[in-house]
Amino acid sequence: MNVSRNFLLLGTGFLIVGIIIGMYMGGSGDHSLAASHAHINLLGFVLSVVFALTYKAYPQMTDGRLASIHFLLHLVGAIVLNTLLFLMQAQVISEAAMVPLAPISELCVLIGVLAFGWNVLKNAN
Ligand code: HEM
Ligand code: HEM
């Protein structure tokens, strides 16, 4: 798997959605989706691109399976969490309805970041 490219594609997808929500908020004057917009852009786009560039700068980090595991965990975690946050802020679902999927997706993101951190310690020389 080309982890750098996959993270770039994932991040760009998030950025497109994030910008559309930002434009909607700016145009409508309804800023109630701000936290959803912030996490689509930051957790979705910025983090993915930072990960992509890190794996490109330290190609030895992609030798084992840690990078692929990280990508899959971030893909699932960030998409599920951002979808739930959007639906909650758009008042389609209640905050209570985010359980248990939200904590599970947060754990996916966290475990992915732990895999990334371990990979940095071992291979980013
Ligand atoms: C055309 C692109 C964009 C538009 C039209 C837009 C528009 C907006 C609007 C209307 C808000 C709500 C402001 C408020 O209620 O205080 C907002 C919040 C925010 N935007 Fe954007 N945005 C854009 C792109 C981005 C990008 C690329 C990022 C990050 C990489 C970003 C990060 C944020 C963050 C973090 C907040 C939340 C700020 C807070 O805590 O209130 N935005 N944006
Ligand atoms: C699993 C990951 C994350 C979780 C569960 C999470 C959770 C939260 C929560 C509960 C809030 C308060 C929202 C509100 O008051 O409506 C928040 C706000 C915020 N978070 Fe996160 N966050 C995560 C990751 C991140 C990351 C990676 C970034 C930046 C790179 C970030 C940037 C922000 C910003 C800028 C705000 C203020 C935005 C606003 O309320 O307009 N978060 N986050």
XYZ file of C-alpha atoms and ligand atoms in Angstrom:
211
model
C 0.000 0.000 0.000
C 1.280 3.518 -0.851
C 0.545 5.034 2.550
C 1.682 8.595 1.683
C -0.517 8.774 -1.393
C -3.466 7.213 0.451
C -3.183 9.774 3.266
C -2.972 12.600 0.675
C -6.104 11.335 -1.089
C -7.971 10.905 2.203
C -6.930 14.396 3.345
C -7.977 15.995 0.067
C -11.384 14.321 0.289
C -11.851 15.740 3.786
C -10.684 19.207 2.659
C -13.266 19.302 -0.136
C -16.074 18.426 2.299
C -14.679 20.822 4.943
C -14.526 23.752 2.521
C -18.080 23.081 1.295
C -19.356 23.143 4.903
C -17.315 26.321 5.562
C -18.815 27.970 2.488
C -22.295 26.926 3.601
C -21.698 28.429 7.055
C -20.283 31.644 5.608
C -23.132 31.956 3.107
C -25.998 31.095 5.434
C -24.719 32.856 8.545
C -25.506 29.640 10.448
C -22.250 28.686 12.203
C -23.653 25.759 14.167
C -21.544 23.302 12.131
C -18.270 25.024 13.173
C -16.947 22.150 15.299
C -17.789 19.626 12.567
C -16.088 21.845 9.962
C -13.058 22.277 12.280
C -12.594 18.513 12.765
C -13.135 17.640 9.115
C -10.431 20.170 8.217
C -8.043 19.514 11.127
C -8.485 15.840 12.085
C -9.373 14.928 8.483
C -7.227 17.088 6.234
C -4.364 18.595 8.263
C -3.484 15.431 10.197
C -3.694 13.213 7.093
C -1.372 15.506 5.132
C 1.078 15.770 8.055
C 1.112 11.939 8.196
C 1.539 11.705 4.385
C 4.518 14.076 4.404
C 6.095 12.337 7.407
C 5.916 8.928 5.706
C 7.424 10.525 2.566
C 10.230 12.172 4.556
C 11.028 8.931 6.421
C 10.376 6.127 3.904
C 11.844 3.553 6.309
C 8.679 4.135 8.393
C 6.675 2.399 5.647
C 8.797 -0.777 5.603
C 6.765 -2.749 8.149
C 2.995 -2.985 8.675
C 2.665 -0.161 11.214
C 2.079 2.534 8.561
C -0.674 0.561 6.791
C -2.330 -0.219 10.118
C -2.153 3.484 11.001
C -3.729 4.487 7.683
C -6.606 2.007 8.010
C -7.305 3.060 11.617
C -7.270 6.765 10.686
C -9.419 6.133 7.602
C -12.132 4.344 9.592
C -11.808 6.439 12.776
C -11.755 9.883 11.178
C -14.569 9.112 8.705
C -16.885 7.555 11.311
C -16.179 10.228 13.952
C -16.600 13.128 11.524
C -19.808 11.635 10.131
C -21.269 11.270 13.642
C -20.155 14.776 14.655
C -21.698 16.247 11.507
C -24.997 14.389 12.019
C -25.066 15.462 15.680
C -24.380 19.113 14.905
C -26.911 19.063 12.069
C -29.385 17.751 14.689
C -30.056 14.554 12.760
C -28.944 12.399 15.715
C -28.684 13.114 19.444
C -25.401 13.229 21.343
C -26.464 10.036 23.179
C -26.860 8.242 19.832
C -23.136 8.746 19.165
C -22.373 6.034 21.734
C -20.780 3.501 21.283
C -19.598 4.326 17.744
C -17.991 7.661 18.656
C -15.719 6.315 21.414
C -14.809 3.336 19.206
C -13.861 5.643 16.323
C -11.911 7.896 18.714
C -10.008 4.817 19.906
C -9.260 3.917 16.269
C -7.728 7.386 15.760
C -5.820 7.145 19.054
C -4.452 3.629 18.423
C -3.434 4.773 14.922
C -1.546 7.700 16.438
C 0.111 5.346 18.954
C 1.238 3.155 16.033
C 2.549 6.313 14.328
C 4.397 7.399 17.484
C 5.954 3.950 17.929
C 6.999 3.994 14.265
C 8.578 7.448 14.726
C 10.551 6.180 17.730
C 11.771 3.087 15.881
C 12.323 4.321 12.331
C 12.424 8.127 11.964
C 16.196 8.521 11.955
C -13.225 28.202 1.818
C -12.815 27.647 2.934
C -13.394 27.930 4.311
C -14.502 28.641 4.706
C -15.504 29.385 3.834
C -14.565 28.576 6.157
C -15.552 29.152 6.948
C -15.651 29.039 8.311
C -16.722 29.590 9.133
C -17.904 30.407 8.604
C -16.479 29.252 10.405
C -17.320 29.567 11.649
C -16.657 30.688 12.403
C -17.276 30.875 13.781
O -18.453 30.546 13.988
O -16.567 31.349 14.677
C -15.238 28.477 10.433
C -14.658 27.943 11.560
C -13.474 27.246 11.565
N -12.691 26.927 10.478
Fe -13.095 27.356 8.565
N -13.491 27.825 6.605
C -12.753 27.416 5.513
C -11.617 26.644 5.522
C -10.988 26.180 6.659
C -9.771 25.385 6.659
C -9.013 24.961 5.398
C -9.486 25.115 7.975
C -8.367 24.324 8.571
C -7.408 23.731 7.883
C -10.521 25.751 8.778
C -10.574 25.704 10.149
C -11.586 26.216 10.911
C -11.665 26.056 12.353
C -10.661 25.351 13.246
C -12.854 26.697 12.770
C -13.425 26.746 14.174
C -12.959 28.005 14.828
C -13.621 28.079 16.193
O -13.170 27.451 17.133
O -14.685 28.771 16.253
N -11.410 26.374 7.953
N -14.760 28.351 9.138
C -10.361 11.781 18.229
C -9.997 13.045 18.080
C -10.686 14.274 18.655
C -11.763 14.382 19.499
C -12.607 13.274 20.109
C -12.018 15.807 19.683
C -13.027 16.352 20.476
C -13.319 17.683 20.594
C -14.423 18.242 21.341
C -15.432 17.426 22.167
C -14.395 19.582 21.178
C -15.382 20.611 21.757
C -16.430 20.880 20.683
C -17.465 21.920 21.076
O -17.247 22.665 22.036
O -18.513 21.972 20.396
C -13.272 19.894 20.317
C -12.938 21.152 19.890
C -11.873 21.452 19.072
N -10.922 20.550 18.592
Fe -11.026 18.558 18.764
N -11.084 16.511 18.978
C -10.253 15.614 18.346
C -9.179 15.905 17.531
C -8.753 17.182 17.211
C -7.583 17.466 16.416
C -6.662 16.386 15.840
C -7.513 18.822 16.287
C -6.517 19.668 15.567
C -5.531 19.195 14.787
C -8.641 19.387 17.024
C -8.952 20.719 17.126
C -10.035 21.242 17.802
C -10.431 22.647 17.732
C -9.729 23.759 16.946
C -11.588 22.771 18.530
C -12.422 24.031 18.740
C -13.397 24.044 17.535
C -14.746 24.630 17.792
O -15.404 24.218 18.782
O -15.195 25.446 16.987
N -9.375 18.355 17.577
N -12.640 18.719 19.979
